[in-house]
Short mmCIF file of C-alpha atoms (C1' of nucleotides) in Angstrom, two decimals:
data_model
loop_
_atom_site.label_atom_id
_atom_site.label_comp_id
_atom_site.label_asym_id
_atom_site.label_seq_id
_atom_site.Cartn_x
_atom_site.Cartn_y
_atom_site.Cartn_z
CA UNK A 1449 -11.29 -15.05 29.08
CA UNK A 1450 -12.39 -18.61 28.32
CA UNK A 1451 -9.43 -20.94 28.40
CA UNK A 1452 -8.92 -22.92 25.21
CA UNK A 1453 -5.95 -24.74 23.70
CA UNK A 1454 -3.24 -22.89 21.78
CA UNK A 1455 -4.13 -24.76 18.58
CA UNK A 1456 -7.75 -23.58 18.74
CA UNK A 1457 -6.78 -20.07 19.81
CA UNK A 1458 -4.31 -19.70 16.95
CA UNK A 1459 -7.04 -20.41 14.43
CA UNK A 1460 -9.33 -17.81 16.02
CA UNK A 1461 -6.52 -15.24 16.10
CA UNK A 1462 -5.62 -15.70 12.44
CA UNK A 1463 -9.30 -15.62 11.42
CA UNK A 1464 -9.68 -12.30 13.19
CA UNK A 1465 -6.38 -10.94 11.85
CA UNK A 1466 -7.54 -11.52 8.28
CA UNK A 1467 -10.87 -9.86 9.09
CA UNK A 1468 -9.15 -6.78 10.52
CA UNK A 1469 -6.86 -6.36 7.51
CA UNK A 1470 -9.85 -6.85 5.22
CA UNK A 1471 -12.15 -4.43 6.98
CA UNK A 1472 -9.73 -1.77 8.15
CA UNK A 1473 -6.46 -2.24 6.25
CA UNK A 1474 -3.08 -3.46 7.43
CA UNK A 1475 -2.33 -0.14 9.10
CA UNK A 1476 -5.15 -0.76 11.56
CA UNK A 1477 -4.03 -4.29 12.25
CA UNK A 1478 -2.58 -3.83 15.75
CA UNK A 1479 -2.18 -6.29 18.61
CA UNK A 1480 -4.57 -4.08 20.57
CA UNK A 1481 -7.32 -4.32 17.95
CA UNK A 1482 -6.65 -8.02 17.47
CA UNK A 1483 -6.82 -8.89 21.17
CA UNK A 1484 -10.01 -6.87 21.66
CA UNK A 1485 -11.72 -8.69 18.80
CA UNK A 1486 -10.56 -12.13 19.89
CA UNK A 1487 -11.73 -11.30 23.39
CA UNK A 1488 -8.48 -11.77 25.27
CA UNK A 1489 -5.81 -9.37 26.56
CA UNK A 1490 -2.85 -8.16 24.49
CA UNK A 1491 -0.22 -10.24 26.32
CA UNK A 1492 -2.40 -13.34 25.85
CA UNK A 1493 -1.77 -13.03 22.10
CA UNK A 1494 1.93 -13.56 22.81
CA UNK A 1495 1.15 -16.89 24.48
CA UNK A 1496 0.21 -18.21 21.03
CA UNK A 1497 2.50 -16.30 18.68
CA UNK A 1498 6.12 -15.22 19.02
CA UNK A 1499 5.47 -11.73 17.67
CA UNK A 1500 3.47 -9.85 15.06
CA UNK A 1501 5.56 -11.26 12.20
CA UNK A 1502 4.67 -14.75 13.39
CA UNK A 1503 0.97 -13.93 13.08
CA UNK A 1504 1.45 -12.66 9.51
CA UNK A 1505 3.31 -15.86 8.64
CA UNK A 1506 0.30 -17.72 10.03
CA UNK A 1507 -1.96 -15.77 7.68
CA UNK A 1508 0.23 -16.67 4.72
CA UNK A 1509 -0.08 -20.31 5.75
CA UNK A 1510 -3.73 -20.13 4.68
CA UNK A 1511 -2.57 -19.65 1.10
CA UNK A 1512 -0.79 -22.97 1.17
CA UNK A 1513 -4.07 -24.63 2.17
CA UNK A 1514 -5.71 -22.93 -0.83
CA UNK A 1515 -2.97 -24.11 -3.18
CA UNK A 1516 -3.40 -27.72 -2.12
CA UNK A 1517 -7.15 -27.55 -2.75
CA UNK A 1518 -6.61 -25.77 -6.08
CA UNK A 1519 -4.08 -28.35 -7.22
CA UNK A 1520 -6.38 -31.26 -6.35
CA UNK A 1521 -9.36 -29.62 -8.04
CA UNK A 1522 -7.41 -28.95 -11.25
CA UNK A 1523 -6.17 -32.56 -11.32
CA UNK A 1524 -9.76 -33.82 -11.51
CA UNK A 1525 -9.91 -32.62 -15.12
CA UNK A 1526 -8.40 -34.66 -17.90
CA UNK A 1527 -7.98 -32.25 -20.80
CA UNK A 1528 -5.45 -29.42 -20.40
CA UNK A 1529 -7.96 -26.88 -21.70
CA UNK A 1530 -10.41 -27.89 -18.99
CA UNK A 1531 -7.61 -27.65 -16.45
CA UNK A 1532 -6.93 -24.05 -17.43
CA UNK A 1533 -10.61 -23.20 -17.20
CA UNK A 1534 -10.82 -24.92 -13.82
CA UNK A 1535 -7.75 -23.03 -12.57
CA UNK A 1536 -9.32 -19.70 -13.44
CA UNK A 1537 -12.84 -20.47 -12.26
CA UNK A 1538 -11.64 -22.04 -8.99
CA UNK A 1539 -9.69 -18.86 -8.19
CA UNK A 1540 -12.75 -16.68 -8.59
CA UNK A 1541 -15.04 -19.07 -6.70
CA UNK A 1542 -12.62 -19.30 -3.78
CA UNK A 1543 -12.03 -15.56 -3.54
CA UNK A 1544 -15.75 -14.84 -3.71
CA UNK A 1545 -16.16 -17.02 -0.62
CA UNK A 1546 -13.03 -15.57 1.02
CA UNK A 1547 -12.90 -11.88 0.08
CA UNK A 1548 -10.57 -11.23 3.00
CA UNK A 1549 -7.82 -13.14 1.23
CA UNK A 1550 -7.80 -10.57 -1.58
CA UNK A 1551 -6.95 -7.89 0.97
CA UNK A 1552 -3.84 -9.84 1.91
CA UNK A 1553 -2.62 -10.37 -1.66
CA UNK A 1554 -3.11 -6.74 -2.62
CA UNK A 1555 -1.54 -5.27 0.52
CA UNK A 1556 2.07 -5.01 -0.61
CA UNK A 1557 2.96 -3.30 2.64
CA UNK A 1558 2.61 -6.66 4.38
CA UNK A 1559 5.46 -8.11 2.32
CA UNK A 1560 7.69 -5.20 3.26
CA UNK A 1561 7.39 -6.05 6.94
CA UNK A 1562 10.26 -8.54 6.97
CA UNK A 1563 12.37 -10.54 4.56
CA UNK A 1564 10.92 -13.77 5.93
CA UNK A 1565 7.40 -12.66 5.06
CA UNK A 1566 8.53 -11.38 1.69
CA UNK A 1567 10.22 -14.65 0.78
CA UNK A 1568 7.26 -16.72 1.89
CA UNK A 1569 4.87 -14.65 -0.24
CA UNK A 1570 7.19 -14.84 -3.25
CA UNK A 1571 7.37 -18.63 -2.97
CA UNK A 1572 3.55 -18.85 -2.75
CA UNK A 1573 3.22 -16.80 -5.94
CA UNK A 1574 5.93 -18.78 -7.73
CA UNK A 1575 4.25 -22.04 -6.80
CA UNK A 1576 0.93 -20.87 -8.19
CA UNK A 1577 2.56 -19.72 -11.42
CA UNK A 1578 4.28 -23.09 -11.71
CA UNK A 1579 0.95 -24.93 -11.51
CA UNK A 1580 -0.55 -22.93 -14.37
CA UNK A 1581 2.65 -22.96 -16.40
CA UNK A 1582 2.75 -26.76 -16.40
CA UNK A 1583 -0.83 -26.94 -17.64
CA UNK A 1584 -0.14 -24.48 -20.44
CA UNK A 1585 2.92 -26.44 -21.57
CA UNK A 1586 0.81 -29.58 -21.57
CA UNK A 1587 -1.84 -27.83 -23.67
CA UNK A 1588 0.78 -26.55 -26.09
CA UNK A 1589 2.08 -30.07 -26.65
CA UNK A 1590 -1.39 -31.05 -27.81
CA UNK A 1591 -1.67 -27.93 -29.99
CA UNK A 1592 -4.66 -26.81 -27.98
CA UNK A 1593 -3.51 -23.25 -27.37
CA UNK A 1594 -2.28 -20.70 -29.90
CA UNK A 1595 1.39 -20.48 -30.76
CA UNK A 1596 2.71 -17.93 -28.26
CA UNK A 1597 5.45 -18.15 -25.66
CA UNK A 1598 4.24 -19.89 -22.51
CA UNK A 1599 5.29 -16.95 -20.37
CA UNK A 1600 3.21 -14.58 -22.46
CA UNK A 1601 0.12 -16.76 -22.18
CA UNK A 1602 0.77 -16.97 -18.45
CA UNK A 1603 0.90 -13.18 -18.24
CA UNK A 1604 -2.39 -12.78 -20.08
CA UNK A 1605 -4.25 -15.25 -17.87
CA UNK A 1606 -2.78 -14.17 -14.53
CA UNK A 1607 -3.09 -10.52 -15.55
CA UNK A 1608 -6.77 -10.75 -16.31
CA UNK A 1609 -7.46 -12.69 -13.09
CA UNK A 1610 -5.63 -10.12 -11.01
CA UNK A 1611 -7.29 -7.16 -12.67
CA UNK A 1612 -10.74 -8.71 -12.34
CA UNK A 1613 -10.14 -9.21 -8.62
CA UNK A 1614 -8.82 -5.65 -8.29
CA UNK A 1615 -11.95 -4.25 -9.95
CA UNK A 1616 -14.10 -6.42 -7.73
CA UNK A 1617 -12.34 -4.96 -4.70
CA UNK A 1618 -12.60 -1.40 -5.93
CA UNK A 1619 -16.31 -1.82 -6.58
CA UNK A 1620 -16.70 -2.75 -2.92
CA UNK A 1621 -17.44 -6.38 -3.87
CA UNK A 1622 -20.57 -5.18 -5.62
CA UNK A 1623 -20.77 -7.80 -8.37
CA UNK A 1624 -20.51 -11.59 -8.45
CA UNK A 1625 -16.88 -12.54 -8.94
CA UNK A 1626 -17.83 -16.09 -9.96
CA UNK A 1627 -19.98 -14.76 -12.79
CA UNK A 1628 -17.19 -12.41 -13.78
CA UNK A 1629 -14.97 -15.48 -13.77
CA UNK A 1630 -17.22 -17.33 -16.21
CA UNK A 1631 -16.91 -14.40 -18.59
CA UNK A 1632 -13.13 -14.40 -18.08
CA UNK A 1633 -12.96 -18.12 -18.88
CA UNK A 1634 -14.93 -17.34 -22.03
CA UNK A 1635 -12.56 -14.52 -23.04
CA UNK A 1636 -9.51 -16.68 -22.43
CA UNK A 1637 -11.08 -19.37 -24.57
CA UNK A 1638 -11.68 -16.97 -27.45
CA UNK A 1639 -8.19 -15.50 -27.24
CA UNK A 1640 -5.90 -18.38 -26.45
CA UNK A 1641 -7.51 -21.70 -27.34
CA UNK A 1642 -7.25 -23.15 -30.81
CA UNK A 1643 -10.67 -23.48 -32.43
CA UNK A 1644 -11.57 -26.87 -33.74
CA UNK B 1489 17.73 25.52 6.66
CA UNK B 1490 18.06 27.40 3.38
CA UNK B 1491 15.05 29.58 2.81
CA UNK B 1492 13.21 28.98 -0.48
CA UNK B 1493 9.70 29.73 -1.70
CA UNK B 1494 6.73 27.49 -0.87
CA UNK B 1495 6.28 26.57 -4.53
CA UNK B 1496 9.86 25.28 -4.79
CA UNK B 1497 9.75 23.61 -1.38
CA UNK B 1498 6.51 21.78 -2.19
CA UNK B 1499 8.14 20.21 -5.23
CA UNK B 1500 11.15 19.05 -3.17
CA UNK B 1501 8.88 17.66 -0.45
CA UNK B 1502 6.75 15.65 -2.88
CA UNK B 1503 9.86 14.39 -4.70
CA UNK B 1504 11.24 13.12 -1.42
CA UNK B 1505 7.89 11.72 -0.29
CA UNK B 1506 7.70 9.54 -3.41
CA UNK B 1507 11.30 8.42 -2.85
CA UNK B 1508 10.58 7.40 0.75
CA UNK B 1509 7.49 5.39 -0.20
CA UNK B 1510 9.46 3.78 -3.01
CA UNK B 1511 12.52 2.90 -0.96
CA UNK B 1512 10.99 2.11 2.41
CA UNK B 1513 7.25 1.62 1.91
CA UNK B 1514 4.32 3.77 2.96
CA UNK B 1515 4.61 2.60 6.56
CA UNK B 1516 7.97 4.34 6.83
CA UNK B 1517 6.67 7.53 5.28
CA UNK B 1518 6.54 9.74 8.36
CA UNK B 1519 6.77 13.50 8.70
CA UNK B 1520 9.94 12.88 10.72
CA UNK B 1521 11.63 10.90 7.93
CA UNK B 1522 10.37 13.33 5.31
CA UNK B 1523 11.63 16.46 7.09
CA UNK B 1524 15.02 14.85 7.75
CA UNK B 1525 15.47 14.01 4.08
CA UNK B 1526 14.29 17.39 2.84
CA UNK B 1527 16.64 19.00 5.30
CA UNK B 1528 14.16 21.08 7.29
CA UNK B 1529 12.40 20.58 10.62
CA UNK B 1530 9.12 18.72 11.06
CA UNK B 1531 7.00 21.80 11.73
CA UNK B 1532 8.47 23.45 8.63
CA UNK B 1533 6.68 20.80 6.56
CA UNK B 1534 3.41 22.22 7.86
CA UNK B 1535 4.28 25.61 6.40
CA UNK B 1536 3.84 24.08 2.95
CA UNK B 1537 1.14 21.45 3.44
CA UNK B 1538 -1.97 21.40 5.60
CA UNK B 1539 -1.33 17.89 6.89
CA UNK B 1540 -0.08 14.47 5.82
CA UNK B 1541 -3.17 13.84 3.69
CA UNK B 1542 -2.42 17.04 1.79
CA UNK B 1543 1.05 15.73 0.92
CA UNK B 1544 -0.41 12.47 -0.40
CA UNK B 1545 -2.87 14.45 -2.54
CA UNK B 1546 0.16 16.31 -3.88
CA UNK B 1547 1.74 13.01 -4.85
CA UNK B 1548 -1.41 11.96 -6.68
CA UNK B 1549 -1.24 15.23 -8.58
CA UNK B 1550 1.83 13.87 -10.35
CA UNK B 1551 -0.38 11.27 -12.00
CA UNK B 1552 -2.46 13.97 -13.62
CA UNK B 1553 0.71 15.38 -15.17
CA UNK B 1554 1.47 11.91 -16.53
CA UNK B 1555 -2.02 11.55 -17.97
CA UNK B 1556 -1.75 14.82 -19.85
CA UNK B 1557 1.57 13.77 -21.41
CA UNK B 1558 0.20 10.30 -22.19
CA UNK B 1559 -2.89 11.75 -23.86
CA UNK B 1560 -0.83 14.12 -26.02
CA UNK B 1561 1.60 11.38 -27.00
CA UNK B 1562 -1.20 9.01 -28.00
CA UNK B 1563 -2.86 11.74 -30.09
CA UNK B 1564 0.28 12.04 -32.25
CA UNK B 1565 -0.62 8.72 -33.85
CA UNK B 1566 -3.24 8.50 -36.56
CA UNK B 1567 -4.24 4.86 -36.73
CA UNK B 1568 -6.10 3.42 -33.70
CA UNK B 1569 -3.85 0.35 -33.67
CA UNK B 1570 -0.80 2.58 -33.37
CA UNK B 1571 -2.54 4.52 -30.61
CA UNK B 1572 -3.03 1.34 -28.59
CA UNK B 1573 0.60 0.38 -29.08
CA UNK B 1574 1.69 3.88 -28.09
CA UNK B 1575 -0.51 3.77 -24.98
CA UNK B 1576 1.10 0.56 -23.80
CA UNK B 1577 4.69 1.44 -24.71
CA UNK B 1578 4.43 4.94 -23.22
CA UNK B 1579 3.30 3.47 -19.92
CA UNK B 1580 6.32 1.20 -19.71
CA UNK B 1581 8.76 3.90 -20.82
CA UNK B 1582 7.44 6.36 -18.27
CA UNK B 1583 7.46 3.89 -15.39
CA UNK B 1584 10.97 2.75 -16.24
CA UNK B 1585 12.10 6.35 -15.80
CA UNK B 1586 9.92 6.86 -12.72
CA UNK B 1587 9.96 3.57 -10.82
CA UNK B 1588 8.84 5.39 -7.68
CA UNK B 1589 5.43 5.92 -9.23
CA UNK B 1590 4.81 2.17 -9.33
CA UNK B 1591 5.23 2.07 -5.56
CA UNK B 1592 2.37 4.54 -5.24
CA UNK B 1593 -0.01 2.66 -7.55
CA UNK B 1594 0.61 -0.67 -5.86
CA UNK B 1595 0.38 0.60 -2.29
CA UNK B 1596 -3.33 0.14 -1.66
CA UNK B 1597 -2.87 1.26 1.93
CA UNK B 1598 -2.42 4.80 0.67
CA UNK B 1599 -5.95 4.85 -0.72
CA UNK B 1600 -7.34 3.70 2.59
CA UNK B 1601 -5.94 6.76 4.35
CA UNK B 1602 -8.94 8.97 3.63
CA UNK B 1603 -11.98 9.08 1.40
CA UNK B 1604 -10.59 12.15 -0.39
CA UNK B 1605 -7.43 10.26 -1.37
CA UNK B 1606 -9.45 7.21 -2.33
CA UNK B 1607 -11.77 9.19 -4.59
CA UNK B 1608 -8.91 11.03 -6.26
CA UNK B 1609 -7.11 7.77 -7.03
CA UNK B 1610 -10.30 6.18 -8.37
CA UNK B 1611 -10.87 9.14 -10.69
CA UNK B 1612 -7.27 8.91 -11.96
CA UNK B 1613 -7.74 5.23 -12.76
CA UNK B 1614 -11.13 5.82 -14.39
CA UNK B 1615 -9.69 8.58 -16.56
CA UNK B 1616 -6.88 6.32 -17.76
CA UNK B 1617 -9.35 3.54 -18.56
CA UNK B 1618 -11.48 6.03 -20.48
CA UNK B 1619 -8.55 7.03 -22.70
CA UNK B 1620 -7.83 3.44 -23.70
CA UNK B 1621 -11.49 2.54 -24.02
CA UNK B 1622 -12.09 5.30 -26.54
CA UNK B 1623 -9.18 4.10 -28.67
CA UNK B 1624 -10.42 0.52 -28.61
CA UNK B 1625 -13.90 1.59 -29.66
CA UNK B 1626 -12.34 3.58 -32.49
CA UNK B 1627 -10.32 0.53 -33.57
CA UNK B 1628 -13.40 -1.67 -33.42
CA UNK B 1629 -15.27 0.67 -35.76
CA UNK B 1630 -12.53 0.13 -38.32
CA UNK B 1631 -12.59 -3.64 -37.74
CA UNK B 1632 -8.99 -3.52 -36.63
CA UNK B 1633 -9.39 -5.53 -33.44
CA UNK B 1634 -11.04 -8.91 -32.97
CA UNK B 1635 -14.71 -9.16 -32.18
CA UNK B 1636 -14.77 -9.12 -28.39
CA UNK B 1637 -16.52 -6.84 -25.90
CA UNK B 1638 -14.58 -3.60 -25.42
CA UNK B 1639 -14.46 -4.14 -21.66
CA UNK B 1640 -12.90 -7.56 -22.12
CA UNK B 1641 -10.20 -6.20 -24.44
CA UNK B 1642 -9.61 -3.44 -21.91
CA UNK B 1643 -9.15 -6.01 -19.16
CA UNK B 1644 -6.63 -8.00 -21.18
CA UNK B 1645 -4.49 -4.96 -22.03
CA UNK B 1646 -4.61 -3.30 -18.61
CA UNK B 1647 -4.18 -6.67 -16.91
CA UNK B 1648 -1.02 -7.51 -18.79
CA UNK B 1649 0.42 -4.02 -18.22
CA UNK B 1650 -0.25 -4.22 -14.52
CA UNK B 1651 1.15 -7.71 -14.14
CA UNK B 1652 4.28 -6.84 -16.11
CA UNK B 1653 4.88 -3.88 -13.82
CA UNK B 1654 4.24 -6.05 -10.75
CA UNK B 1655 6.79 -8.62 -11.92
CA UNK B 1656 9.25 -5.83 -12.64
CA UNK B 1657 8.81 -4.60 -9.08
CA UNK B 1658 9.11 -8.05 -7.56
CA UNK B 1659 12.31 -8.67 -9.51
CA UNK B 1660 13.77 -5.60 -7.86
CA UNK B 1661 13.65 -3.69 -11.17
CA UNK B 1662 16.16 -6.18 -12.55
CA UNK B 1663 15.09 -6.16 -16.20
CA UNK B 1664 14.30 -3.45 -18.73
CA UNK B 1665 10.62 -2.59 -18.50
CA UNK B 1666 10.70 -0.83 -21.88
CA UNK B 1667 11.95 -4.01 -23.56
CA UNK B 1668 9.32 -6.01 -21.70
CA UNK B 1669 6.84 -3.47 -23.04
CA UNK B 1670 7.89 -4.09 -26.63
CA UNK B 1671 7.20 -7.77 -26.11
CA UNK B 1672 3.85 -6.94 -24.53
CA UNK B 1673 2.93 -4.77 -27.51
CA UNK B 1674 3.82 -7.73 -29.71
CA UNK B 1675 1.68 -10.12 -27.68
CA UNK B 1676 -1.27 -7.75 -27.72
CA UNK B 1677 -0.84 -7.47 -31.49
CA UNK B 1678 -0.94 -11.22 -31.94
CA UNK B 1679 -3.92 -11.67 -29.65
CA UNK B 1680 -6.18 -8.75 -30.35
CA UNK B 1681 -5.42 -7.18 -33.69
CA UNK B 1682 -6.99 -8.41 -36.89
CA UNK B 1683 -4.37 -9.74 -39.28
CA UNK B 1684 -4.42 -8.26 -42.76
"C1'" DT C 414 1.88 -29.91 41.77
"C1'" DG C 415 3.46 -28.27 37.54
"C1'" DT C 416 2.29 -26.56 33.15
"C1'" DT C 417 -0.60 -23.80 30.38
"C1'" DT C 418 -3.58 -19.86 29.48
"C1'" DG C 419 -4.99 -16.01 31.13
"C1'" DT C 420 -4.67 -11.22 33.75
"C1'" DT C 421 -3.02 -6.11 35.17
"C1'" DA C 422 0.27 -2.73 34.85
"C1'" DG C 423 3.97 -0.76 32.59
"C1'" DT C 424 8.04 -0.13 29.28
"C1'" DG C 425 10.49 2.91 25.61
"C1'" DA C 426 9.93 4.51 21.11
"C1'" DA C 427 7.50 6.53 17.33
"C1'" DC C 428 3.60 8.92 15.53
"C1'" DG C 429 1.14 13.52 13.66
"C1'" DT C 430 0.57 17.90 15.12
"C1'" DT C 431 0.86 22.46 17.71
"C1'" DA C 432 2.69 26.53 20.43
"C1'" DA C 433 5.90 29.96 20.74
"C1'" DC C 434 9.53 32.18 18.92
"C1'" DT C 435 13.22 33.93 15.28
"C1'" DA C 436 15.50 35.18 11.04
"C1'" DA C 437 15.06 36.33 6.29
"C1'" DT C 438 12.53 38.42 2.67
"C1'" DT C 439 9.09 41.58 0.70
"C1'" DA C 440 6.11 45.86 0.51
"C1'" DC C 441 5.73 50.34 0.84
"C1'" DA C 442 5.79 55.26 2.89
"C1'" DG C 443 8.89 59.14 3.28
"C1'" DC D 594 16.95 54.94 -2.38
"C1'" DT D 595 16.07 54.12 2.59
"C1'" DG D 596 13.83 52.74 7.05
"C1'" DT D 597 10.45 50.12 8.87
"C1'" DA D 598 6.44 47.20 9.19
"C1'" DA D 599 4.31 42.89 7.63
"C1'" DT D 600 4.76 38.47 5.94
"C1'" DT D 601 7.00 34.21 5.10
"C1'" DA D 602 9.96 30.20 6.11
"C1'" DG D 603 12.42 28.44 9.38
"C1'" DT D 604 13.61 26.87 14.53
"C1'" DT D 605 13.19 24.18 19.41
"C1'" DA D 606 10.41 22.01 22.60
"C1'" DA D 607 6.55 19.65 23.74
"C1'" DC D 608 1.70 17.75 23.33
"C1'" DG D 609 -1.34 13.53 23.68
"C1'" DT D 610 -1.78 9.07 21.61
"C1'" DT D 611 -0.60 4.69 19.86
"C1'" DC D 612 2.60 1.16 18.97
"C1'" DA D 613 4.82 -3.77 19.89
"C1'" DC D 614 6.23 -6.04 23.57
"C1'" DT D 615 7.42 -7.64 28.72
"C1'" DA D 616 7.50 -8.59 33.81
"C1'" DA D 617 4.96 -10.32 37.46
"C1'" DC D 618 1.25 -12.61 39.09
"C1'" DA D 619 -3.31 -15.65 39.14
"C1'" DA D 620 -6.34 -19.23 38.00
"C1'" DA D 621 -7.54 -23.45 35.47
"C1'" DC D 622 -6.45 -27.84 34.03
"C1'" DA D 623 -3.36 -32.25 33.77
#
DNA sequence: TGTTTGTTAGTGAACGTTAACTAATTACAG
DNA sequence: CTGTAATTAGTTAACGTTCACTAACAAACA
């Protein structure tokens, strides 16, 4: 209805797309539903995106924005141990504020839509792993984490984050993820960090 | 085409349903595709299942069969520590032989199909958690695991299993999950078990 | 006036499911 | 045992609905 620029409209469309997937699942994410929610007609959506795949790629773009913020936040800390704790806590804090993003990560169906989407998601996950891996290696150099292969430590940390988020989702977002994160940071400390 | 009993046909249909979801994703799991693969007509499917939901419930039934076998296998061990190791290793061994089952667990969309399906899946997951939780509590009584809340230990073990399976899937089942499991058992030993 | 952002109306294809009918198997009376 | 009736497992054809996407046109803004 109201005429606004493509740049502004694209933001509104992606916002609403994430909401739909979060509230109703990817199966219910149709151009019809999307256009109704945004308040424009179906063909109007195609003025701002090439096709449905293009919209999904736009959603994945939001993860890049998160990664940049995460990377900058982690850098603020000096000690590697604090960086690890920051990495974990920042994840939980962000997802608590953006629960819709968890619905994207856990909807594997989305990544089966096209090879382009699949590759983009894989590169996002690789990048995130890389960030944490570098911190762990740094911590190992200073003998601040226990003597275990980096990849195994990585698995423990990422595994517990992912499972905590999954339980949060399955509970219907009933508990505070940030608080759960504090406990997770504590557990990781007890398990992986070398006591002084 | 060939006439066989409902009991036999139901098994073939569920086998093929799991294969479709595994190979093409839940989105491609249609009655059309299913009937083509099974080699009967679409309406013939409805001779053996009430509706699509009923077929999905049939798939979930396979998890109960797994749980029974898992429970019996774990019971064969005497020491709680060995039970934990068996629990982990059995998971990996089973999934390596039945990769299709991982596609069911990780396809959250399936659980959003109906509340019946959702509840059944939740109860399966709860049951599995219960099995491991009881072992951990048993091990804690004998001071065989480190002093950490049972739920936190549970999160670490289930988290690392889940992430290992996810990486296996994302690699296109390129490595041996059983071998990866052995390493996981080792890591869990180093992290959680009390050294003698 | 030309470009951009919107509309209405419509496309072909796929979806789950049903109606109506047929062939094979099973159950049972004579 | 055999003849027949009932039941079971299959068929073809079609239902209404939704899907992503497009052609053609209209209004707003530069």
